[in-house]
C-alpha cells in the first residue's frame, strides 16, 4: 500500500500535508505501469509526466485533483501526442488540439501518465481488437479472461492500481461493463453533461465520456471537474453543474426497480445469488424493491437496435478516415485509390464488418425497415425506461450476467442471456441517462458488479444510491493492490 | 429487407472505399445469417406508429454563436504535420480532374 492506493480525497490530504508529492506519485505510477503486463498502454508519457509533476510544488488546498496521476483512453485528442484509437488507420496522427476533458484535467493540474488501449475505434466489447493486441484482466494472471471493452486499457490500469482514475468512452456499455469485470466504479453521466469535443466519434447519438475510479466519491469528484457547457460541443448541456459529492447515504424509502426479465435471463447461479443477497441487504436498509416487467420483446430488440443505429452512424462518421482528411497515407494513382488504399490497409476486418452492416441498414431498400425502424424502437424503449423511472428512484441490475468471460469463449448471440442480460446497459445510452457500475462481489476470484440508472441529470441521486450500496458491499477502494473481502 | 448475398457485400465495400480478402467476404456473408435473425427482432416490435424516429436522447437544438475571439491561426508547418505527402508547403495528391 502506498499513497497511490488511497482515495483521491486521502491522496489530496497527503499532498496538502506534504507527506508525498505529485512527482513521487507520478514516478510510482510509471514504475507500476512499466511492471504491469496486461498490455494496457498505447503509450507511456514518462518524460512529460515527470516534467509536469515536477512543476507542481505548492499544493492547492481547494483543488482535490491537484497532482493526481491519471490515464486516458487513446480516443481522446491530445495535442502533440499521437492518438490512434488503437487503429492502424490513425497510426502517426498527432492532434493539434486537446479534447475539452483533457484541457479541464490540465487546468486541475492532474498528471497524465499514459494513453490506454481500446477496441479498435471503440467498436467492441472484449478488449481484444485494438492494434496492440489483447488487453488482459489484472485479476487473472493466467491471461485467459478478458477485461472487457472497449475501454479495456483504462479499466486495467485502475484495477491494477497504477492510477486512481482513468477516462474512457461509453457508446453501449464500454465503461460500465469492463468496470464490472475489473471490480471498479464505472460511470457514464447524462448525455450532454460532459463535452465530447476531441473525443473521436463512434455513434454520436449514443457516445458519452465516462470514467473508472475505485470508489464512488472519486467518481463524483471527477464528474464535477469534467461537467459543463462547452461551446465547442453543440450537444453539451447548458444546465448548471451541481455538487455531486454523495451526502445522503441512506436507502430508507428509496424505490428501486429491478427488471425481472433481465435478472431471470442470468444462468450463472453465483451471480444471481449474489445479486439476490444485494437486493435483500438493500431491503434491510429500508429500500422498497419492485420487480418490474419491462416487456421481453422490447428487451430482445436492444442488441439489434444498438447494432443498426451505431453501425449506421459509424459508417457515416468514419468516412473522413480516408488517408486525405485523416488517416495514414498509403499512396495511390488517383484520389479514389488513395482513399481506398488508406481504408483497406487501415481498418481491420471487424471494423469493415461494422461499416458494411451500417451501410446495409442505410441501403434504400432497408432504411425504413432497419434504420428508421430501429430509431423508433429506440424511442419506444426509452419511453418505457422513463415510465419506470417516474415511479422509481433508480433501476438496479447486475451489470453483466457473469464475471469476465474467457477470451476463448464465443457468445451464443441469439440466447436471451446474450440478447438481454449482456446488453441491457445500452438502455442508458438509448435514453441518455446517468448510469454507474459498482463492485458487488467475486465469482471464482473474478469481480462482478451491479448497475444503477437514474433519471436524466440526477447524477447526485445516482451517487447517493451508489455510495449507500458501496457501504453494504464493503468494496470501496478495491484494486489488485488493495484486495477486499466480499460481503455479498 | 434487401436480400444479402456476396454481390451486395462486395458492392457495399466498394462504395465504402475499401476491400477485404475473399475469406473476409465469405466470413461476413456467414455472419449475416445471424445478423439478419437479430435484425428481425426489430421487425417484431409492435405499436411503433406512436413513436417518431429518435435521433438524439434529448432535444439539443442550439442557436448560439461562439464569441469571436481573435487568435493566431495555425502555423503552416503545424497544419502540414499530419499530411502524408507534402511538396512546396502544399499537400500533394493525385490529380482529381484528369
Coordinates of C-alpha atoms in Angstrom, one line a residue:
Chain A
X1 CA 0.0 0.0 0.0
X2 CA 1.2 3.5 -0.8
X3 CA -0.4 6.9 -1.2
X4 CA -1.3 5.9 -4.7
X5 CA -3.7 3.3 -3.4
X6 CA -5.8 5.8 -1.3
X7 CA -8.9 7.6 -2.4
X8 CA -8.5 10.9 -4.2
X9 CA -9.5 12.8 -1.1
X10 CA -6.9 10.9 1.0
X11 CA -4.2 11.4 -1.6
X12 CA -5.1 15.1 -1.6
X13 CA -4.8 15.3 2.1
X14 CA -1.4 13.7 2.0
X15 CA -0.3 16.2 -0.8
X16 CA -1.5 19.2 1.2
X17 CA 0.3 17.9 4.3
X18 CA 3.4 17.3 2.1
X19 CA 3.6 13.7 3.1
X20 CA 4.0 13.0 -0.6
X21 CA 4.4 15.0 -3.8
X22 CA 3.0 14.9 -7.3
X23 CA 6.4 13.8 -8.6
X24 CA 6.6 10.8 -6.2
X25 CA 3.1 9.8 -7.2
X26 CA 3.9 10.1 -10.9
X27 CA 7.1 8.1 -10.6
X28 CA 5.4 5.4 -8.7
X29 CA 2.6 5.2 -11.2
X30 CA 5.1 5.0 -14.0
X31 CA 7.0 2.2 -12.2
X32 CA 3.8 0.3 -11.7
X33 CA 2.9 0.9 -15.4
X34 CA 6.2 -0.5 -16.6
X35 CA 6.0 -3.5 -14.3
X36 CA 2.4 -4.3 -15.5
X37 CA 2.0 -7.0 -18.2
X38 CA -1.7 -6.6 -19.1
X39 CA -0.9 -4.7 -22.3
X40 CA -3.0 -1.7 -21.3
X41 CA -0.9 1.1 -22.8
X42 CA -0.8 2.7 -26.3
X43 CA 2.0 4.9 -24.9
X44 CA 3.5 5.9 -21.6
X45 CA 4.3 9.6 -21.3
X46 CA 7.2 9.2 -18.9
X47 CA 9.2 12.3 -19.6
X48 CA 6.2 14.5 -19.9
X49 CA 4.6 13.2 -16.7
X50 CA 7.8 13.7 -14.7
X51 CA 8.2 17.2 -16.2
X52 CA 4.6 18.2 -15.4
X53 CA 4.7 16.7 -11.9
X54 CA 8.0 18.5 -11.2
X55 CA 6.3 21.8 -11.8
X56 CA 3.7 21.1 -9.1
X57 CA 5.2 22.4 -5.9
X58 CA 2.7 24.3 -3.8
X59 CA -0.5 22.3 -3.2
X60 CA -3.8 23.8 -4.0
X61 CA -5.9 23.1 -0.9
X62 CA -9.3 23.7 -2.7
X63 CA -8.4 21.5 -5.7
X64 CA -8.9 17.8 -4.9
X65 CA -7.4 16.8 -8.2
X66 CA -4.1 18.8 -7.9
X67 CA -1.2 16.5 -8.7
X68 CA -3.3 13.3 -9.1
X69 CA -1.9 11.0 -11.8
X70 CA -4.3 9.6 -14.4
X71 CA -4.6 7.7 -17.7
X72 CA -6.6 8.5 -20.8
X73 CA -8.2 6.2 -23.4
X74 CA -6.5 6.7 -26.7
X75 CA -9.5 8.1 -28.5
X76 CA -9.3 11.5 -26.8
X77 CA -7.3 14.1 -28.7
X78 CA -4.0 15.1 -27.0
X79 CA -2.1 18.0 -28.5
X80 CA 1.3 16.9 -29.7
X81 CA 0.8 13.2 -28.8
X82 CA -0.1 10.5 -31.2
X83 CA -3.7 9.5 -30.9
X84 CA -4.7 6.3 -32.8
X85 CA -7.9 5.0 -31.2
X86 CA -6.0 1.6 -31.4
X87 CA -6.5 1.6 -35.1
X88 CA -3.8 1.3 -37.8
X89 CA -5.8 3.8 -39.9
X90 CA -4.6 6.6 -37.5
X91 CA -1.0 5.5 -37.0
X92 CA 1.1 8.6 -36.8
X93 CA -1.8 11.0 -36.3
X94 CA -0.8 13.8 -33.9
X95 CA -3.7 16.0 -32.9
X96 CA -3.3 19.8 -33.0
X97 CA -5.6 20.4 -30.0
X98 CA -6.6 18.9 -26.7
X99 CA -10.1 17.3 -26.1
X100 CA -12.1 19.5 -23.7
X101 CA -11.8 16.9 -20.9
X102 CA -8.0 16.9 -21.3
X103 CA -7.9 20.7 -21.0
X104 CA -10.1 20.6 -17.9
X105 CA -7.8 18.0 -16.2
X106 CA -4.8 20.1 -17.2
X107 CA -6.4 23.1 -15.6
X108 CA -6.9 21.0 -12.5
X109 CA -3.2 20.1 -12.7
X110 CA -3.7 16.3 -13.0
X111 CA -0.7 14.5 -14.4
X112 CA -1.2 12.4 -17.5
X113 CA 0.8 9.2 -17.2
X114 CA -0.2 7.4 -20.4
X115 CA -2.7 6.7 -23.1
X116 CA -4.6 3.4 -22.9
X117 CA -5.6 0.7 -25.3
X118 CA -9.1 0.2 -26.6
X119 CA -11.1 -2.0 -29.0
X120 CA -10.3 -0.5 -32.4
X121 CA -12.1 2.9 -32.8
X122 CA -14.0 2.0 -29.6
X123 CA -16.1 -0.5 -31.5
X124 CA -16.2 -3.7 -29.5
X125 CA -16.7 -5.1 -26.0
X126 CA -13.9 -7.5 -25.5
X127 CA -10.6 -5.6 -25.3
X128 CA -9.2 -7.8 -27.9
X129 CA -9.4 -5.9 -31.2
X130 CA -7.0 -3.0 -30.8
X131 CA -3.9 -2.8 -33.0
X132 CA -1.7 -3.6 -30.0
X133 CA -3.5 -6.9 -29.4
X134 CA -5.4 -8.2 -26.4
X135 CA -5.6 -6.2 -23.1
X136 CA -5.8 -8.6 -20.2
X137 CA -7.7 -8.6 -16.9
X138 CA -5.5 -7.7 -13.9
X139 CA -7.5 -10.1 -11.7
X140 CA -6.4 -13.0 -14.0
X141 CA -2.6 -13.6 -14.0
X142 CA -3.2 -16.6 -16.4
X143 CA -4.4 -14.1 -19.0
X144 CA -7.3 -16.3 -20.0
X145 CA -10.2 -14.0 -19.2
X146 CA -11.0 -10.7 -20.8
X147 CA -11.2 -7.3 -19.1
X148 CA -13.9 -6.2 -21.5
X149 CA -14.1 -3.2 -23.7
X150 CA -14.0 -1.0 -25.4
X151 CA -12.2 1.0 -22.7
X152 CA -10.1 -2.1 -21.8
X153 CA -6.8 -0.3 -21.1
X154 CA -8.4 2.3 -18.8
X155 CA -10.2 -0.4 -16.8
X156 CA -7.0 -2.4 -16.5
X157 CA -4.8 0.4 -15.3
X158 CA -7.2 1.5 -12.5
X159 CA -7.9 -2.1 -11.5
X160 CA -4.1 -2.8 -11.3
X161 CA -3.6 0.2 -9.0
X162 CA -1.5 2.1 -11.5
X163 CA -3.6 5.3 -11.3
X164 CA -6.6 6.3 -9.2
X165 CA -8.7 7.2 -12.2
X166 CA -8.8 6.8 -16.0
X167 CA -11.1 8.2 -18.7
X168 CA -13.0 6.1 -21.1
X169 CA -15.9 6.4 -23.5
X170 CA -19.2 4.6 -23.5
X171 CA -21.4 4.1 -26.5
X172 CA -23.2 0.8 -25.5
X173 CA -21.5 -0.2 -22.2
X174 CA -17.8 0.4 -22.9
X175 CA -17.1 1.8 -19.5
X176 CA -19.7 0.2 -17.3
X177 CA -19.2 -3.4 -18.5
X178 CA -15.4 -3.5 -18.1
X179 CA -15.9 -1.8 -14.7
X180 CA -17.9 -4.9 -13.7
X181 CA -15.2 -7.3 -15.0
X182 CA -12.5 -5.3 -13.3
X183 CA -14.1 -4.5 -9.9
X184 CA -14.4 -0.8 -10.5
X185 CA -16.8 2.1 -10.3
X186 CA -17.6 2.9 -13.9
X187 CA -19.6 6.0 -14.6
X188 CA -21.5 7.3 -17.7
X189 CA -23.3 10.5 -16.9
X190 CA -26.3 12.0 -18.7
X191 CA -25.8 12.6 -22.4
X192 CA -24.6 16.2 -22.8
X193 CA -23.4 16.5 -19.2
X194 CA -19.7 16.3 -20.3
X195 CA -18.4 17.8 -23.5
X196 CA -17.3 15.4 -26.2
X197 CA -15.2 17.8 -28.1
X198 CA -12.0 16.0 -29.0
X199 CA -13.4 12.5 -28.4
X200 CA -13.3 10.5 -31.7
X201 CA -16.9 9.9 -32.5
X202 CA -18.2 6.4 -32.9
X203 CA -22.0 6.9 -32.8
X204 CA -22.7 10.5 -31.6
X205 CA -26.3 9.9 -30.6
X206 CA -25.0 7.3 -28.2
X207 CA -21.5 8.3 -27.3
X208 CA -20.6 9.5 -23.8
X209 CA -17.4 10.4 -21.9
X210 CA -17.1 8.1 -18.9
X211 CA -14.5 7.2 -16.3
X212 CA -13.2 4.5 -14.0
X213 CA -12.4 5.0 -10.3
X214 CA -12.0 2.8 -7.2
X215 CA -14.8 4.4 -5.2
X216 CA -17.9 6.4 -5.7
X217 CA -16.7 9.7 -4.1
X218 CA -13.7 9.7 -6.5
X219 CA -16.2 9.4 -9.4
X220 CA -18.3 12.3 -8.1
X221 CA -15.2 14.5 -7.8
X222 CA -14.3 13.7 -11.4
X223 CA -17.9 14.4 -12.6
X224 CA -17.8 17.9 -11.0
X225 CA -14.5 18.6 -12.7
X226 CA -15.5 17.4 -16.2
X227 CA -19.1 18.6 -16.5
X228 CA -20.4 21.8 -18.0
X229 CA -21.4 23.5 -21.2
X230 CA -18.8 23.7 -23.9
X231 CA -19.4 25.9 -26.9
X232 CA -17.1 23.5 -28.9
X233 CA -19.7 20.7 -28.5
X234 CA -23.2 21.9 -29.5
X235 CA -24.7 18.9 -27.8
X236 CA -23.3 19.8 -24.4
X237 CA -25.9 20.9 -21.8
X238 CA -26.4 24.4 -20.5
X239 CA -27.6 23.0 -17.2
X240 CA -25.5 24.3 -14.3
X241 CA -23.1 21.8 -12.8
X242 CA -24.3 20.5 -9.4
X243 CA -22.2 19.4 -6.4
X244 CA -22.2 15.7 -6.9
X245 CA -20.4 14.5 -3.8
X246 CA -22.6 11.9 -2.1
X247 CA -24.1 13.2 1.1
X248 CA -27.3 11.3 1.9
X249 CA -26.2 7.7 2.1
X250 CA -29.4 6.1 3.3
X251 CA -31.5 3.8 1.2
X252 CA -34.5 4.2 3.5
X253 CA -37.7 4.8 1.5
X254 CA -35.9 4.6 -1.9
X255 CA -38.0 2.9 -4.6
X256 CA -35.8 0.6 -6.6
X257 CA -36.9 -1.2 -9.8
X258 CA -35.4 -4.5 -10.8
X259 CA -36.2 -5.6 -14.3
X260 CA -37.3 -9.1 -13.8
X261 CA -36.8 -10.4 -17.4
X262 CA -33.1 -9.4 -17.2
X263 CA -32.4 -11.0 -13.9
X264 CA -34.3 -14.1 -14.9
X265 CA -32.2 -14.5 -18.0
X266 CA -29.0 -14.9 -16.0
X267 CA -27.9 -18.5 -15.9
X268 CA -24.8 -18.1 -13.6
X269 CA -26.2 -19.2 -10.2
X270 CA -23.5 -17.4 -8.2
X271 CA -24.1 -14.1 -9.9
X272 CA -27.8 -14.5 -9.4
X273 CA -27.3 -15.5 -5.7
X274 CA -25.0 -12.6 -5.0
X275 CA -27.4 -10.2 -6.7
X276 CA -30.3 -11.6 -4.6
X277 CA -28.2 -11.0 -1.4
X278 CA -27.6 -7.4 -2.5
X279 CA -31.4 -6.9 -3.0
X280 CA -32.1 -8.3 0.4
X281 CA -29.4 -6.2 2.0
X282 CA -30.9 -3.1 0.4
X283 CA -34.3 -4.0 1.6
X284 CA -32.9 -4.5 5.1
X285 CA -31.6 -0.9 4.8
X286 CA -35.2 0.3 4.1
X287 CA -35.3 0.3 0.3
X288 CA -38.5 -0.6 -1.4
X289 CA -37.7 -3.1 -4.2
X290 CA -40.2 -3.7 -7.0
X291 CA -39.6 -6.4 -9.6
X292 CA -40.9 -4.8 -12.8
X293 CA -41.7 -6.4 -16.2
X294 CA -40.2 -4.3 -19.0
X295 CA -41.5 -6.3 -21.9
X296 CA -39.5 -9.2 -23.2
X297 CA -39.8 -8.5 -26.9
X298 CA -38.6 -4.9 -26.5
X299 CA -35.6 -6.1 -24.4
X300 CA -34.7 -8.7 -27.0
X301 CA -34.5 -5.9 -29.6
X302 CA -31.9 -3.9 -27.7
X303 CA -28.9 -5.5 -29.3
X304 CA -30.2 -5.3 -32.9
X305 CA -31.3 -1.7 -32.3
X306 CA -27.9 -0.8 -31.0
X307 CA -26.0 -2.5 -33.8
X308 CA -28.1 -0.9 -36.5
X309 CA -28.0 2.6 -35.1
X310 CA -24.4 2.5 -34.0
X311 CA -23.0 0.9 -37.2
X312 CA -25.0 3.3 -39.4
X313 CA -23.7 6.3 -37.5
X314 CA -20.2 4.9 -37.5
X315 CA -20.2 4.3 -41.3
X316 CA -21.0 8.0 -41.8
X317 CA -18.7 9.4 -39.1
X318 CA -15.7 7.5 -40.1
X319 CA -16.0 8.4 -43.8
X320 CA -13.3 11.1 -43.1
X321 CA -10.7 8.4 -42.3
X322 CA -9.6 8.2 -45.9
X323 CA -5.8 9.0 -45.9
X324 CA -6.5 12.5 -47.1
X325 CA -8.5 14.3 -44.4
X326 CA -7.4 11.9 -41.7
X327 CA -5.5 8.7 -41.6
X328 CA -2.2 7.1 -42.6
X329 CA -1.3 7.7 -46.2
X330 CA -0.6 4.7 -48.4
X331 CA -0.3 6.3 -51.8
X332 CA -2.3 5.7 -54.9
X333 CA -2.6 6.9 -58.5
X334 CA -6.0 8.6 -58.2
X335 CA -7.7 10.2 -55.2
X336 CA -10.1 7.3 -55.0
X337 CA -7.1 4.9 -54.9
X338 CA -5.5 7.0 -52.2
X339 CA -8.7 6.7 -50.1
X340 CA -9.3 3.0 -50.9
X341 CA -5.7 2.1 -50.1
X342 CA -5.8 4.0 -46.8
X343 CA -9.1 2.4 -45.7
X344 CA -8.2 -1.1 -46.9
X345 CA -4.8 -1.1 -45.1
X346 CA -6.0 0.9 -42.1
X347 CA -9.2 -0.8 -40.9
X348 CA -9.3 -4.4 -39.5
X349 CA -11.9 -6.9 -40.7
X350 CA -14.0 -6.2 -37.6
X351 CA -14.3 -2.5 -38.5
X352 CA -15.0 -3.2 -42.1
X353 CA -17.7 -5.6 -40.9
X354 CA -19.4 -2.8 -38.8
X355 CA -19.2 -0.4 -41.7
X356 CA -20.9 -2.9 -44.1
X357 CA -23.6 -3.6 -41.5
X358 CA -24.2 0.1 -41.2
X359 CA -24.2 0.6 -45.0
X360 CA -26.6 -2.4 -45.3
X361 CA -29.0 -0.7 -42.8
X362 CA -28.9 2.5 -44.8
X363 CA -29.5 1.0 -48.2
X364 CA -32.6 2.4 -50.0
X365 CA -34.4 -0.9 -49.7
X366 CA -33.6 -1.2 -46.0
X367 CA -33.6 2.2 -44.5
X368 CA -37.3 2.2 -43.5
X369 CA -37.3 -1.4 -42.2
X370 CA -34.0 -1.3 -40.4
X371 CA -32.5 2.2 -39.6
X372 CA -35.7 4.3 -39.2
X373 CA -37.5 1.4 -37.5
X374 CA -34.5 0.9 -35.1
X375 CA -34.8 4.7 -34.3
X376 CA -38.5 4.2 -33.5
X377 CA -37.7 1.1 -31.4
X378 CA -35.2 3.2 -29.5
X379 CA -37.9 5.8 -28.9
X380 CA -40.3 3.1 -27.6
X381 CA -37.7 1.5 -25.3
X382 CA -36.6 4.9 -24.0
X383 CA -40.3 5.8 -23.2
X384 CA -40.6 2.6 -21.2
X385 CA -37.4 3.3 -19.2
X386 CA -38.6 6.8 -18.4
X387 CA -42.0 5.5 -17.4
X388 CA -40.4 3.1 -14.9
X389 CA -38.3 5.9 -13.6
X390 CA -41.3 8.1 -13.0
X391 CA -42.3 5.7 -10.1
X392 CA -38.8 4.7 -9.0
X393 CA -35.7 6.4 -7.9
X394 CA -33.5 4.0 -9.9
X395 CA -33.3 0.9 -12.0
X396 CA -30.9 -1.6 -10.3
X397 CA -29.5 -4.7 -12.1
X398 CA -26.4 -6.9 -12.4
X399 CA -24.1 -5.1 -14.7
X400 CA -23.2 -8.3 -16.6
X401 CA -24.6 -11.9 -16.4
X402 CA -21.2 -13.4 -15.5
X403 CA -17.7 -12.5 -14.4
X404 CA -15.2 -11.7 -17.1
X405 CA -15.7 -14.4 -19.8
X406 CA -12.8 -16.5 -21.1
X407 CA -11.0 -14.9 -24.1
X408 CA -11.7 -18.2 -26.0
X409 CA -15.5 -18.1 -25.2
X410 CA -17.9 -17.4 -28.1
X411 CA -21.2 -15.9 -27.2
X412 CA -24.5 -17.6 -28.2
X413 CA -25.6 -14.4 -29.9
X414 CA -29.3 -15.3 -30.0
X415 CA -29.9 -16.5 -26.5
X416 CA -31.9 -14.4 -24.1
X417 CA -28.9 -14.3 -21.8
X418 CA -26.9 -12.7 -24.5
X419 CA -29.6 -10.5 -26.1
X420 CA -31.0 -9.2 -22.7
X421 CA -28.7 -9.8 -19.8
X422 CA -25.4 -9.0 -21.7
X423 CA -26.7 -5.9 -23.5
X424 CA -29.1 -4.1 -21.2
X425 CA -26.6 -1.4 -20.2
X426 CA -27.3 0.1 -23.7
X427 CA -30.6 1.3 -22.2
X428 CA -28.7 4.1 -20.6
X429 CA -27.2 5.1 -24.0
X430 CA -30.6 4.9 -25.8
X431 CA -32.2 7.2 -23.2
X432 CA -29.0 9.2 -22.4
X433 CA -29.5 8.5 -18.7
X434 CA -26.8 8.6 -16.0
X435 CA -25.7 5.1 -15.1
X436 CA -23.0 3.7 -12.8
X437 CA -21.5 0.3 -12.2
X438 CA -20.3 -0.5 -8.7
X439 CA -18.5 -3.7 -7.5
X440 CA -20.8 -6.3 -6.0
X441 CA -18.7 -9.4 -5.2
X442 CA -16.4 -12.1 -6.6
X443 CA -17.1 -15.3 -8.5
X444 CA -14.2 -17.7 -9.0
X445 CA -11.8 -14.9 -7.9
X446 CA -13.1 -12.5 -10.6
X447 CA -15.1 -9.4 -9.8
X448 CA -18.8 -8.9 -10.6
X449 CA -20.7 -5.6 -10.5
X450 CA -24.1 -4.1 -10.2
X451 CA -25.5 -1.1 -12.1
X452 CA -27.7 1.8 -11.0
X453 CA -29.5 4.1 -13.6
X454 CA -31.4 7.2 -12.7
X455 CA -33.4 10.0 -14.4
X456 CA -31.6 12.5 -16.7
X457 CA -29.3 14.9 -14.8
X458 CA -29.9 13.2 -11.5
X459 CA -26.3 12.2 -11.0
X460 CA -26.4 13.4 -7.4
X461 CA -29.2 10.9 -6.6
X462 CA -27.2 8.2 -8.5
X463 CA -24.1 8.8 -6.5
X464 CA -26.1 8.8 -3.2
X465 CA -27.5 5.4 -4.1
X466 CA -24.2 4.0 -5.3
X467 CA -22.4 5.3 -2.2
X468 CA -25.0 3.7 0.1
X469 CA -24.5 0.4 -1.8
X470 CA -20.8 0.7 -1.5
X471 CA -21.2 0.7 2.3
X472 CA -23.1 -2.5 2.0
X473 CA -20.7 -4.3 -0.4
X474 CA -17.6 -3.2 1.5
X475 CA -15.6 -3.0 -1.8
X476 CA -14.8 0.7 -1.9
X477 CA -11.1 1.2 -2.8
X478 CA -10.8 -2.2 -4.5
X479 CA -7.8 -2.9 -6.8
X480 CA -5.5 -5.8 -7.2
X481 CA -3.0 -3.9 -5.0
X482 CA -5.7 -3.4 -2.3
X483 CA -7.8 -6.6 -2.2
X484 CA -11.0 -6.6 -0.2
X485 CA -13.3 -9.3 1.3
X486 CA -16.6 -9.6 -0.4
X487 CA -19.7 -9.5 1.8
X488 CA -22.4 -10.2 -0.7
Chain B
X1 CA -35.3 -6.1 -46.5
X2 CA -32.8 -6.4 -49.3
X3 CA -31.5 -10.0 -49.8
X4 CA -27.9 -10.3 -48.7
X5 CA -25.5 -12.1 -51.0
X6 CA -21.9 -11.8 -52.0
X7 CA -22.6 -9.2 -54.7
X8 CA -24.3 -6.9 -52.2
X9 CA -21.4 -7.2 -49.7
X10 CA -18.9 -6.5 -52.5
X11 CA -20.9 -3.5 -53.7
X12 CA -21.1 -2.1 -50.2
X13 CA -17.4 -2.5 -49.6
X14 CA -16.7 -0.8 -53.0
X15 CA -18.9 2.1 -52.1
X16 CA -17.3 2.4 -48.7
X17 CA -13.9 2.6 -50.4
X18 CA -12.2 -0.5 -49.0
X19 CA -11.5 -4.1 -50.0
X20 CA -11.3 -7.3 -48.0
X21 CA -9.7 -10.7 -48.6
X22 CA -12.0 -13.3 -50.2
X23 CA -12.1 -15.2 -46.9
X24 CA -13.1 -11.9 -45.2
X25 CA -16.1 -11.6 -47.5
X26 CA -17.1 -15.2 -47.1
X27 CA -16.9 -14.9 -43.3
X28 CA -19.0 -11.7 -43.3
X29 CA -21.6 -13.4 -45.5
X30 CA -21.9 -16.2 -43.0
X31 CA -22.1 -13.7 -40.1
X32 CA -25.0 -12.0 -41.9
X33 CA -27.1 -15.2 -41.3
X34 CA -27.0 -14.5 -37.5
X35 CA -27.2 -10.7 -38.0
X36 CA -30.4 -10.9 -40.1
X37 CA -32.0 -13.0 -37.4
X38 CA -31.0 -10.4 -34.8
X39 CA -32.3 -7.6 -37.1
X40 CA -35.6 -9.4 -37.3
X41 CA -36.2 -8.7 -33.6
X42 CA -36.6 -5.1 -34.6
X43 CA -39.3 -6.1 -37.1
X44 CA -41.3 -7.9 -34.3
X45 CA -41.8 -4.8 -32.2
X46 CA -45.4 -3.6 -32.3
X47 CA -47.0 -0.2 -31.7
X48 CA -44.3 1.8 -33.3
X49 CA -46.8 4.1 -35.1
X50 CA -46.9 6.2 -31.9
X51 CA -43.2 7.0 -32.0
X52 CA -41.1 9.3 -34.0
X53 CA -37.6 8.1 -35.1
X54 CA -35.2 9.1 -32.2
X55 CA -32.1 10.8 -33.4
X56 CA -30.8 12.1 -30.0
X57 CA -31.7 11.4 -26.4
X58 CA -32.8 15.0 -25.8
X59 CA -33.6 18.0 -27.9
X60 CA -30.2 19.6 -28.4
X61 CA -31.2 22.4 -30.8
X62 CA -29.0 25.4 -30.1
X63 CA -28.8 28.7 -31.9
X64 CA -25.9 30.3 -30.1
X65 CA -22.9 31.5 -31.9
X66 CA -19.5 31.3 -30.4
X67 CA -17.8 34.5 -29.4
X68 CA -15.4 35.9 -31.9
X69 CA -12.1 35.5 -30.2
X70 CA -9.1 36.8 -32.1
X71 CA -6.3 34.2 -32.2
X72 CA -3.2 33.3 -34.1
X73 CA -4.0 30.9 -37.0
X74 CA -2.5 27.5 -37.1
X75 CA 1.2 27.8 -38.2
X76 CA 1.7 26.3 -41.7
X77 CA 4.3 23.7 -40.6
X78 CA 1.9 22.5 -37.8
X79 CA -1.0 22.3 -40.2
X80 CA 1.0 20.2 -42.6
X81 CA 2.4 17.9 -39.9
X82 CA -0.2 15.1 -40.4
X83 CA -0.2 15.2 -44.2
X84 CA 1.2 12.1 -45.8
X85 CA 2.8 13.8 -48.9
X86 CA 3.9 17.4 -48.8
X87 CA 5.6 19.4 -51.6
X88 CA 6.4 23.2 -51.5
X89 CA 4.3 23.7 -48.4
X90 CA 1.3 22.1 -50.0
X91 CA -0.4 18.7 -49.6
X92 CA 0.3 16.7 -52.7
X93 CA -2.4 14.4 -54.0
X94 CA -3.1 12.7 -57.4
X95 CA -5.0 14.9 -59.9
X96 CA -8.7 15.0 -59.4
X97 CA -9.5 16.2 -62.9
X98 CA -7.5 14.2 -65.4

